[in-house]
Amino acid sequence: MKRVLSGVQPTSEIHLGNYIGAIKRFVELQNEMDCFFCVVDMHSITIPQDPKNLYENSLKLAALYMAVGIDPSKATIFLQSQVPAHAELAWYLQCNTYIGELNRMTQFKDKSQGKEVVTTGLYTYPVLMAADILLYDTHYVPVGEDQKQHLELCRDIAIRFNKKFGETFIIPEPLIAKFGARIMSLDDPTKKMSKSNENKYSKINLLDSPSKIKKSIMKAVTDSESEIRYDVKNKPGVSNLMTIYSVLTKTSLEDIEKRYEGQGYGTFKKDLVEIVISSLEPIQKKYKEIIESGEVEKVLKEGAEKAKEVSHKILTDVKKKMGFVIF
Ligand code: AQP
């Protein structure tokens, strides 16, 4: 059976971009493949985190994984920091990664820009991500479009390692959706919807209240026309809202265009508000039940055991190939 691994950072609330670009697809994949879904808490400390928030957000994200429909009896859910092999393999891989490669990472350039101090963790983050993936003999990695470059680096590192030390790693393939892999910010549709955007109306979080959802969508930047037409270049705001509409209702873009022909943005936005609220309502209800049940920690403990077992085999192989003494 082919294996899938992916992760989300527990940096703050999980938004619709994370959901449509990645997490929603995790649920579909769990029925077809052997899936490992990780809360990548170690990645999140590449930028400063308040310890209390990190703790709470990590458990919240695990509960959200389950609330969207990831079933712990089908897929392994775990915390990255509970499996020390991630950090260990990251070091071995760092010693096989070049500074020039990391210098080319656009996410590092974006996230470090204008900062007075930048940690080495932010710089080497893509190598830790490569370790996360390679540690599980992963075939497929479902991610949003923004992770494409990191996935390419992961593949380059794996190919180089295999050439140098002999066949060790499976070369993973990214699974990037043809549609919805880059949900844009509601306040600026030329930028991706992002956790770090300080404008709370730039995004819709999965646990947002109906009134916050309504306000965010009604305030969403569109254009000076009134036509509901999918045209990313000339109408990025409307096209982004249409993408969300289309993914959540499984309606084609052509059908949306027909449905709203001759109607203004107001009607379209009002309908979208209802669609988003009703799509998130069952997730929010399930989330509440999961939190109240107290089952999250049990799921994470069992997940970590399974993840340790699988990763230990690959890590041992890596160490042997590199010449480390193993008793
Ligand atoms: N806007 C997006 N559209 C589609 N997919 C997205 N992803 C992130 N933003 C979008 C995908 O969600 C998964 C988890 O993301 P993450 O938390 O690991 O990474 P991130 O890029 O740091 O998330 P944010 O929200 O964009 O945070 P900041 O503000 O730090 O930049 C990944 O598969 C990602 O591709």
mmCIF file of C-alpha atoms and ligand atoms in Angstrom:
data_model
loop_
_atom_site.group_PDB
_atom_site.id
_atom_site.type_symbol
_atom_site.label_atom_id
_atom_site.label_comp_id
_atom_site.label_asym_id
_atom_site.label_seq_id
_atom_site.Cartn_x
_atom_site.Cartn_y
_atom_site.Cartn_z
ATOM 1 C CA MET A 1 0.000 0.000 0.000
ATOM 2 C CA LYS A 2 1.325 3.444 -0.908
ATOM 3 C CA ARG A 3 2.100 5.771 1.974
ATOM 4 C CA VAL A 4 1.070 9.409 2.477
ATOM 5 C CA LEU A 5 2.528 11.929 4.920
ATOM 6 C CA SER A 6 1.668 15.539 5.496
ATOM 7 C CA GLY A 7 1.604 18.050 8.318
ATOM 8 C CA VAL A 8 0.251 21.375 9.450
ATOM 9 C CA GLN A 9 1.911 23.826 11.823
ATOM 10 C CA PRO A 10 0.067 24.568 15.065
ATOM 11 C CA THR A 11 1.020 28.229 14.789
ATOM 12 C CA SER A 12 -2.444 29.668 15.221
ATOM 13 C CA GLU A 13 -5.982 29.046 13.996
ATOM 14 C CA ILE A 14 -6.342 26.810 10.936
ATOM 15 C CA HIS A 15 -7.880 28.665 8.009
ATOM 16 C CA LEU A 16 -9.868 27.785 4.918
ATOM 17 C CA GLY A 17 -6.667 27.807 2.805
ATOM 18 C CA ASN A 18 -5.102 25.099 4.997
ATOM 19 C CA TYR A 19 -8.367 23.172 4.839
ATOM 20 C CA ILE A 20 -9.020 23.352 1.086
ATOM 21 C CA GLY A 21 -5.356 23.173 0.043
ATOM 22 C CA ALA A 22 -4.366 20.330 2.343
ATOM 23 C CA ILE A 23 -6.481 18.975 5.225
ATOM 24 C CA LYS A 24 -9.682 18.304 3.264
ATOM 25 C CA ARG A 25 -7.656 16.086 0.961
ATOM 26 C CA PHE A 26 -6.171 14.155 3.891
ATOM 27 C CA VAL A 27 -9.672 12.852 4.605
ATOM 28 C CA GLU A 28 -10.109 11.560 1.065
ATOM 29 C CA LEU A 29 -6.688 9.890 1.029
ATOM 30 C CA GLN A 30 -7.112 7.949 4.284
ATOM 31 C CA ASN A 31 -9.387 5.462 2.500
ATOM 32 C CA GLU A 32 -6.915 4.736 -0.269
ATOM 33 C CA MET A 33 -3.483 4.791 1.333
ATOM 34 C CA ASP A 34 -1.514 4.323 4.547
ATOM 35 C CA CYS A 35 -1.640 7.856 5.906
ATOM 36 C CA PHE A 36 0.457 9.641 8.514
ATOM 37 C CA PHE A 37 -0.766 13.110 9.500
ATOM 38 C CA CYS A 38 1.508 15.065 11.704
ATOM 39 C CA VAL A 39 1.083 18.170 13.847
ATOM 40 C CA VAL A 40 4.422 19.759 12.943
ATOM 41 C CA ASP A 41 4.978 21.528 16.237
ATOM 42 C CA MET A 42 8.759 21.636 15.750
ATOM 43 C CA HIS A 43 8.295 23.602 12.534
ATOM 44 C CA SER A 44 6.188 26.168 14.280
ATOM 45 C CA ILE A 45 9.039 27.280 16.575
ATOM 46 C CA THR A 46 10.980 28.605 13.574
ATOM 47 C CA ILE A 47 9.157 31.796 14.484
ATOM 48 C CA PRO A 48 8.704 32.740 18.181
ATOM 49 C CA GLN A 49 5.805 30.933 19.879
ATOM 50 C CA ASP A 50 4.271 31.572 23.244
ATOM 51 C CA PRO A 51 4.690 28.176 25.021
ATOM 52 C CA LYS A 52 1.108 28.189 26.323
ATOM 53 C CA ASN A 53 -0.261 28.898 22.846
ATOM 54 C CA LEU A 54 1.933 26.239 21.252
ATOM 55 C CA TYR A 55 0.689 23.658 23.749
ATOM 56 C CA GLU A 56 -2.968 24.546 23.222
ATOM 57 C CA ASN A 57 -2.727 24.942 19.459
ATOM 58 C CA SER A 58 -1.040 21.546 19.093
ATOM 59 C CA LEU A 59 -3.886 19.732 20.855
ATOM 60 C CA LYS A 60 -6.467 21.881 19.056
ATOM 61 C CA LEU A 61 -5.010 21.003 15.676
ATOM 62 C CA ALA A 62 -5.050 17.286 16.471
ATOM 63 C CA ALA A 63 -8.715 17.631 17.477
ATOM 64 C CA LEU A 64 -9.412 19.535 14.257
ATOM 65 C CA TYR A 65 -7.806 16.759 12.203
ATOM 66 C CA MET A 66 -10.366 14.407 13.724
ATOM 67 C CA ALA A 67 -13.207 16.912 13.437
ATOM 68 C CA VAL A 68 -12.752 17.285 9.675
ATOM 69 C CA GLY A 69 -13.005 13.522 9.357
ATOM 70 C CA ILE A 70 -9.561 11.988 9.780
ATOM 71 C CA ASP A 71 -10.285 8.699 11.473
ATOM 72 C CA PRO A 72 -7.526 7.541 13.877
ATOM 73 C CA SER A 73 -8.438 3.936 13.129
ATOM 74 C CA LYS A 74 -7.529 4.531 9.476
ATOM 75 C CA ALA A 75 -4.766 7.135 9.636
ATOM 76 C CA THR A 76 -1.956 7.808 12.109
ATOM 77 C CA ILE A 77 -2.210 11.191 13.808
ATOM 78 C CA PHE A 78 0.804 12.284 15.848
ATOM 79 C CA LEU A 79 2.900 15.160 17.158
ATOM 80 C CA GLN A 80 6.230 15.619 15.400
ATOM 81 C CA SER A 81 8.051 16.428 18.659
ATOM 82 C CA GLN A 82 7.009 13.071 20.127
ATOM 83 C CA VAL A 83 9.135 11.271 17.545
ATOM 84 C CA PRO A 84 12.789 12.306 18.086
ATOM 85 C CA ALA A 85 13.819 10.582 14.838
ATOM 86 C CA HIS A 86 12.594 13.677 12.926
ATOM 87 C CA ALA A 87 15.226 15.916 14.510
ATOM 88 C CA GLU A 88 17.890 13.246 14.222
ATOM 89 C CA LEU A 89 17.339 12.572 10.529
ATOM 90 C CA ALA A 90 17.149 16.317 9.891
ATOM 91 C CA TRP A 91 20.735 16.629 11.161
ATOM 92 C CA TYR A 92 22.019 13.836 8.905
ATOM 93 C CA LEU A 93 20.233 15.439 5.957
ATOM 94 C CA GLN A 94 21.533 18.919 6.826
ATOM 95 C CA CYS A 95 25.008 17.541 6.431
ATOM 96 C CA ASN A 96 24.003 16.550 2.889
ATOM 97 C CA THR A 97 22.259 19.795 1.917
ATOM 98 C CA TYR A 98 23.978 22.827 0.441
ATOM 99 C CA ILE A 99 23.691 26.424 1.628
ATOM 100 C CA GLY A 100 23.006 27.476 -1.981
ATOM 101 C CA GLU A 101 19.935 25.240 -2.021
ATOM 102 C CA LEU A 102 18.525 26.788 1.149
ATOM 103 C CA ASN A 103 19.335 30.301 -0.096
ATOM 104 C CA ARG A 104 16.960 29.717 -3.011
ATOM 105 C CA MET A 105 13.923 28.960 -0.815
ATOM 106 C CA THR A 106 11.384 31.706 -1.447
ATOM 107 C CA GLN A 107 9.495 31.073 1.794
ATOM 108 C CA PHE A 108 12.656 31.795 3.786
ATOM 109 C CA LYS A 109 13.188 34.997 1.828
ATOM 110 C CA ASP A 110 9.565 36.080 2.467
ATOM 111 C CA LYS A 111 9.500 35.164 6.146
ATOM 112 C CA SER A 112 12.913 36.646 6.973
ATOM 113 C CA GLN A 113 12.418 39.874 5.051
ATOM 114 C CA GLY A 114 12.550 42.965 7.248
ATOM 115 C CA LYS A 115 13.187 40.948 10.448
ATOM 116 C CA GLU A 116 15.900 42.174 12.792
ATOM 117 C CA VAL A 117 16.838 38.656 13.860
ATOM 118 C CA VAL A 118 16.229 35.446 11.951
ATOM 119 C CA THR A 119 16.837 32.031 13.486
ATOM 120 C CA THR A 120 18.855 29.305 11.819
ATOM 121 C CA GLY A 121 15.772 27.117 12.381
ATOM 122 C CA LEU A 122 13.796 29.185 9.897
ATOM 123 C CA TYR A 123 16.651 28.758 7.431
ATOM 124 C CA THR A 124 17.007 24.986 7.807
ATOM 125 C CA TYR A 125 13.257 24.344 8.144
ATOM 126 C CA PRO A 126 12.973 22.757 4.664
ATOM 127 C CA VAL A 127 15.494 20.091 5.708
ATOM 128 C CA LEU A 128 13.407 19.179 8.745
ATOM 129 C CA MET A 129 10.444 18.944 6.398
ATOM 130 C CA ALA A 130 12.453 16.608 4.145
ATOM 131 C CA ALA A 131 13.232 14.470 7.197
ATOM 132 C CA ASP A 132 9.533 14.331 8.141
ATOM 133 C CA ILE A 133 8.714 12.957 4.719
ATOM 134 C CA LEU A 134 11.668 10.636 4.076
ATOM 135 C CA LEU A 135 11.429 9.033 7.505
ATOM 136 C CA TYR A 136 8.234 7.188 6.576
ATOM 137 C CA ASP A 137 8.997 5.790 3.098
ATOM 138 C CA THR A 138 6.448 8.306 1.873
ATOM 139 C CA HIS A 139 5.160 8.033 -1.690
ATOM 140 C CA TYR A 140 2.824 11.042 -1.724
ATOM 141 C CA VAL A 141 2.731 14.377 0.093
ATOM 142 C CA PRO A 142 -0.552 16.319 -0.172
ATOM 143 C CA VAL A 143 0.264 20.024 0.207
ATOM 144 C CA GLY A 144 -0.787 23.452 -0.976
ATOM 145 C CA GLU A 145 1.070 25.090 -3.838
ATOM 146 C CA ASP A 146 3.284 27.133 -1.488
ATOM 147 C CA GLN A 147 5.086 23.945 -0.456
ATOM 148 C CA LYS A 148 6.067 22.921 -3.989
ATOM 149 C CA GLN A 149 9.609 24.279 -3.760
ATOM 150 C CA HIS A 150 10.230 22.550 -0.418
ATOM 151 C CA LEU A 151 9.043 19.276 -1.900
ATOM 152 C CA GLU A 152 11.444 19.681 -4.814
ATOM 153 C CA LEU A 153 14.291 20.221 -2.363
ATOM 154 C CA CYS A 154 13.219 17.113 -0.438
ATOM 155 C CA ARG A 155 13.367 15.084 -3.646
ATOM 156 C CA ASP A 156 16.826 16.498 -4.517
ATOM 157 C CA ILE A 157 18.149 15.626 -1.048
ATOM 158 C CA ALA A 158 16.760 12.085 -1.286
ATOM 159 C CA ILE A 159 18.163 11.507 -4.781
ATOM 160 C CA ARG A 160 21.581 12.790 -3.691
ATOM 161 C CA PHE A 161 21.591 10.628 -0.560
ATOM 162 C CA ASN A 162 20.626 7.530 -2.562
ATOM 163 C CA LYS A 163 23.443 8.184 -5.040
ATOM 164 C CA LYS A 164 26.003 8.740 -2.310
ATOM 165 C CA PHE A 165 25.073 5.985 0.143
ATOM 166 C CA GLY A 166 22.992 3.539 -1.913
ATOM 167 C CA GLU A 167 19.224 3.157 -2.345
ATOM 168 C CA THR A 168 17.656 4.300 0.928
ATOM 169 C CA PHE A 169 14.791 6.695 0.374
ATOM 170 C CA ILE A 170 11.664 6.519 -1.725
ATOM 171 C CA ILE A 171 11.485 9.661 -3.869
ATOM 172 C CA PRO A 172 8.206 11.306 -2.805
ATOM 173 C CA GLU A 173 5.739 12.953 -5.158
ATOM 174 C CA PRO A 174 3.804 16.081 -4.189
ATOM 175 C CA LEU A 175 0.025 15.882 -4.453
ATOM 176 C CA ILE A 176 -1.004 19.427 -5.298
ATOM 177 C CA ALA A 177 -4.639 19.914 -6.270
ATOM 178 C CA LYS A 178 -5.241 21.309 -9.752
ATOM 179 C CA PHE A 179 -7.817 23.606 -8.210
ATOM 180 C CA GLY A 180 -7.882 25.196 -4.741
ATOM 181 C CA ALA A 181 -4.187 24.666 -3.979
ATOM 182 C CA ARG A 182 -3.764 28.382 -3.338
ATOM 183 C CA ILE A 183 -6.625 30.114 -1.582
ATOM 184 C CA MET A 184 -5.991 33.836 -1.550
ATOM 185 C CA SER A 185 -6.262 36.390 1.185
ATOM 186 C CA LEU A 186 -9.682 38.068 1.422
ATOM 187 C CA ASP A 187 -8.184 41.531 1.957
ATOM 188 C CA ASP A 188 -5.608 41.181 -0.821
ATOM 189 C CA PRO A 189 -6.342 38.453 -3.384
ATOM 190 C CA THR A 190 -2.839 38.711 -4.843
ATOM 191 C CA LYS A 191 -1.426 37.159 -1.644
ATOM 192 C CA LYS A 192 -2.158 33.694 -0.263
ATOM 193 C CA MET A 193 -4.486 33.336 2.711
ATOM 194 C CA SER A 194 -2.039 33.167 5.566
ATOM 195 C CA LYS A 195 -2.086 32.525 9.311
ATOM 196 C CA SER A 196 0.382 35.331 9.888
ATOM 197 C CA ASN A 197 -1.774 38.055 8.278
ATOM 198 C CA GLU A 198 -2.686 40.325 11.171
ATOM 199 C CA ASN A 199 -5.970 41.425 9.591
ATOM 200 C CA LYS A 200 -8.463 38.936 11.028
ATOM 201 C CA TYR A 201 -10.840 39.545 8.124
ATOM 202 C CA SER A 202 -8.195 38.404 5.615
ATOM 203 C CA LYS A 203 -9.003 34.780 6.385
ATOM 204 C CA ILE A 204 -11.743 32.454 7.541
ATOM 205 C CA ASN A 205 -10.690 30.129 10.323
ATOM 206 C CA LEU A 206 -12.346 26.736 10.676
ATOM 207 C CA LEU A 207 -13.571 27.622 14.148
ATOM 208 C CA ASP A 208 -14.836 31.123 13.279
ATOM 209 C CA SER A 209 -18.288 32.215 14.430
ATOM 210 C CA PRO A 210 -21.027 32.791 11.806
ATOM 211 C CA SER A 211 -20.819 36.550 12.381
ATOM 212 C CA LYS A 212 -17.041 36.620 11.806
ATOM 213 C CA ILE A 213 -17.474 34.507 8.641
ATOM 214 C CA LYS A 214 -20.178 36.877 7.403
ATOM 215 C CA LYS A 215 -18.092 39.968 8.058
ATOM 216 C CA SER A 216 -14.980 38.484 6.412
ATOM 217 C CA ILE A 217 -16.801 37.518 3.218
ATOM 218 C CA MET A 218 -18.883 40.682 2.938
ATOM 219 C CA LYS A 219 -15.697 42.775 3.365
ATOM 220 C CA ALA A 220 -13.697 40.651 0.880
ATOM 221 C CA VAL A 221 -11.958 42.729 -1.782
ATOM 222 C CA THR A 222 -13.433 42.271 -5.260
ATOM 223 C CA ASP A 223 -13.295 44.817 -8.115
ATOM 224 C CA SER A 224 -15.237 47.720 -9.539
ATOM 225 C CA GLU A 225 -17.347 45.534 -11.881
ATOM 226 C CA SER A 226 -20.321 43.454 -10.814
ATOM 227 C CA GLU A 227 -19.985 40.367 -13.008
ATOM 228 C CA ILE A 228 -19.433 36.948 -11.413
ATOM 229 C CA ARG A 229 -16.748 35.646 -13.766
ATOM 230 C CA TYR A 230 -13.713 33.430 -13.151
ATOM 231 C CA ASP A 231 -10.699 35.389 -14.339
ATOM 232 C CA VAL A 232 -7.764 35.082 -11.957
ATOM 233 C CA LYS A 233 -5.668 37.719 -13.716
ATOM 234 C CA ASN A 234 -8.260 40.481 -13.973
ATOM 235 C CA LYS A 235 -10.691 39.506 -11.206
ATOM 236 C CA PRO A 236 -8.558 37.792 -8.526
ATOM 237 C CA GLY A 237 -10.925 38.574 -5.630
ATOM 238 C CA VAL A 238 -14.076 37.227 -7.268
ATOM 239 C CA SER A 239 -12.158 34.254 -8.685
ATOM 240 C CA ASN A 240 -10.907 33.394 -5.197
ATOM 241 C CA LEU A 241 -14.426 33.526 -3.741
ATOM 242 C CA MET A 242 -15.665 31.409 -6.659
ATOM 243 C CA THR A 243 -12.955 28.842 -5.930
ATOM 244 C CA ILE A 244 -14.106 28.566 -2.304
ATOM 245 C CA TYR A 245 -17.733 28.321 -3.459
ATOM 246 C CA SER A 246 -16.880 25.697 -6.060
ATOM 247 C CA VAL A 247 -14.812 23.463 -3.739
ATOM 248 C CA LEU A 248 -17.313 23.580 -0.869
ATOM 249 C CA THR A 249 -20.390 22.923 -3.018
ATOM 250 C CA LYS A 250 -18.765 20.796 -5.763
ATOM 251 C CA THR A 251 -20.253 23.187 -8.336
ATOM 252 C CA SER A 252 -18.331 23.896 -11.529
ATOM 253 C CA LEU A 253 -17.160 27.433 -12.216
ATOM 254 C CA GLU A 254 -19.334 27.553 -15.348
ATOM 255 C CA ASP A 255 -22.416 26.654 -13.299
ATOM 256 C CA ILE A 256 -21.603 29.347 -10.751
ATOM 257 C CA GLU A 257 -21.214 31.910 -13.543
ATOM 258 C CA LYS A 258 -24.599 30.862 -15.003
ATOM 259 C CA ARG A 259 -26.305 30.830 -11.608
ATOM 260 C CA TYR A 260 -25.265 34.433 -10.850
ATOM 261 C CA GLU A 261 -25.612 35.894 -14.324
ATOM 262 C CA GLY A 262 -26.986 39.426 -14.078
ATOM 263 C CA GLN A 263 -26.760 39.434 -10.280
ATOM 264 C CA GLY A 264 -24.338 41.585 -8.333
ATOM 265 C CA TYR A 265 -21.607 40.642 -5.881
ATOM 266 C CA GLY A 266 -23.954 41.197 -2.933
ATOM 267 C CA THR A 267 -26.192 38.185 -3.704
ATOM 268 C CA PHE A 268 -23.217 35.992 -4.518
ATOM 269 C CA LYS A 269 -21.417 36.932 -1.314
ATOM 270 C CA LYS A 270 -24.528 36.402 0.818
ATOM 271 C CA ASP A 271 -24.913 32.893 -0.616
ATOM 272 C CA LEU A 272 -21.249 32.186 -0.041
ATOM 273 C CA VAL A 273 -21.619 33.232 3.607
ATOM 274 C CA GLU A 274 -24.346 30.586 4.040
ATOM 275 C CA ILE A 275 -22.283 27.957 2.229
ATOM 276 C CA VAL A 276 -19.197 28.537 4.363
ATOM 277 C CA ILE A 277 -21.195 28.631 7.616
ATOM 278 C CA SER A 278 -23.029 25.407 6.801
ATOM 279 C CA SER A 279 -19.810 23.684 5.646
ATOM 280 C CA LEU A 280 -18.010 24.563 8.861
ATOM 281 C CA GLU A 281 -20.909 23.916 11.228
ATOM 282 C CA PRO A 282 -20.537 20.085 11.339
ATOM 283 C CA ILE A 283 -16.767 20.424 11.769
ATOM 284 C CA GLN A 284 -17.240 22.842 14.679
ATOM 285 C CA LYS A 285 -19.836 20.561 16.293
ATOM 286 C CA LYS A 286 -17.591 17.509 15.979
ATOM 287 C CA TYR A 287 -14.611 19.533 17.250
ATOM 288 C CA LYS A 288 -16.509 20.431 20.404
ATOM 289 C CA GLU A 289 -17.453 16.789 20.984
ATOM 290 C CA ILE A 290 -13.851 15.634 20.509
ATOM 291 C CA ILE A 291 -12.483 18.237 22.916
ATOM 292 C CA GLU A 292 -15.093 17.275 25.513
ATOM 293 C CA SER A 293 -14.417 13.548 25.099
ATOM 294 C CA GLY A 294 -10.770 13.996 26.112
ATOM 295 C CA GLU A 295 -9.700 11.427 23.516
ATOM 296 C CA VAL A 296 -7.098 13.603 21.769
ATOM 297 C CA GLU A 297 -4.189 12.677 24.026
ATOM 298 C CA LYS A 298 -4.904 8.952 23.698
ATOM 299 C CA VAL A 299 -4.991 9.213 19.899
ATOM 300 C CA LEU A 300 -1.722 11.162 19.890
ATOM 301 C CA LYS A 301 0.006 8.655 22.197
ATOM 302 C CA GLU A 302 -0.999 5.731 20.003
ATOM 303 C CA GLY A 303 -0.069 7.678 16.895
ATOM 304 C CA ALA A 304 3.400 8.456 18.266
ATOM 305 C CA GLU A 305 4.009 4.770 19.037
ATOM 306 C CA LYS A 306 3.151 3.761 15.479
ATOM 307 C CA ALA A 307 5.195 6.638 14.015
ATOM 308 C CA LYS A 308 8.203 5.672 16.167
ATOM 309 C CA GLU A 309 8.002 2.069 15.022
ATOM 310 C CA VAL A 310 7.912 2.939 11.306
ATOM 311 C CA SER A 311 10.508 5.714 11.459
ATOM 312 C CA HIS A 312 12.969 3.693 13.551
ATOM 313 C CA LYS A 313 13.452 1.226 10.695
ATOM 314 C CA ILE A 314 14.322 3.927 8.167
ATOM 315 C CA LEU A 315 16.489 5.907 10.563
ATOM 316 C CA THR A 316 18.501 2.788 11.406
ATOM 317 C CA ASP A 317 19.024 2.090 7.709
ATOM 318 C CA VAL A 318 20.240 5.684 7.176
ATOM 319 C CA LYS A 319 22.679 5.447 10.095
ATOM 320 C CA LYS A 320 24.093 2.128 8.923
ATOM 321 C CA LYS A 321 24.578 3.442 5.399
ATOM 322 C CA MET A 322 26.342 6.567 6.715
ATOM 323 C CA GLY A 323 28.720 4.516 8.848
ATOM 324 C CA PHE A 324 27.429 5.143 12.366
ATOM 325 C CA VAL A 325 28.133 2.394 14.868
ATOM 326 C CA ILE A 326 24.915 0.689 15.880
ATOM 327 C CA PHE A 327 24.842 -1.887 18.665
HETATM 328 N N1 AQP B 1 -3.634 29.861 1.261
HETATM 329 C C1 AQP B 1 -3.463 28.563 1.127
HETATM 330 N N2 AQP B 1 -4.112 27.892 0.141
HETATM 331 C C2 AQP B 1 -3.948 26.555 -0.001
HETATM 332 N N3 AQP B 1 -3.160 25.806 0.812
HETATM 333 C C3 AQP B 1 -2.511 26.438 1.809
HETATM 334 N N4 AQP B 1 -1.672 26.006 2.765
HETATM 335 C C4 AQP B 1 -1.285 27.048 3.535
HETATM 336 N N5 AQP B 1 -1.858 28.179 3.092
HETATM 337 C C5 AQP B 1 -2.621 27.837 2.020
HETATM 338 C C6 AQP B 1 -1.295 24.606 2.961
HETATM 339 O O1 AQP B 1 -1.733 24.207 4.240
HETATM 340 C C7 AQP B 1 -0.833 23.204 4.729
HETATM 341 C C8 AQP B 1 -0.426 23.530 6.133
HETATM 342 O O2 AQP B 1 0.212 24.776 6.133
HETATM 343 P P1 AQP B 1 1.265 25.121 7.249
HETATM 344 O O3 AQP B 1 0.586 25.531 8.472
HETATM 345 O O4 AQP B 1 2.210 24.024 7.423
HETATM 346 O O5 AQP B 1 2.072 26.185 6.506
HETATM 347 P P2 AQP B 1 1.994 27.715 6.333
HETATM 348 O O6 AQP B 1 2.298 27.925 4.896
HETATM 349 O O7 AQP B 1 2.907 28.293 7.288
HETATM 350 O O8 AQP B 1 0.525 28.189 6.672
HETATM 351 P P3 AQP B 1 0.161 29.666 6.598
HETATM 352 O O9 AQP B 1 -1.227 29.694 6.995
HETATM 353 O O10 AQP B 1 0.455 30.254 5.286
HETATM 354 O O11 AQP B 1 1.071 30.355 7.680
HETATM 355 P P4 AQP B 1 2.070 31.571 7.509
HETATM 356 O O12 AQP B 1 1.266 32.728 7.864
HETATM 357 O O13 AQP B 1 3.151 31.310 8.504
HETATM 358 O O14 AQP B 1 2.571 31.618 6.096
HETATM 359 C C9 AQP B 1 0.342 23.136 3.750
HETATM 360 O O15 AQP B 1 0.169 22.013 2.912
HETATM 361 C C10 AQP B 1 0.206 24.401 2.970
HETATM 362 O O16 AQP B 1 0.698 24.246 1.650
#
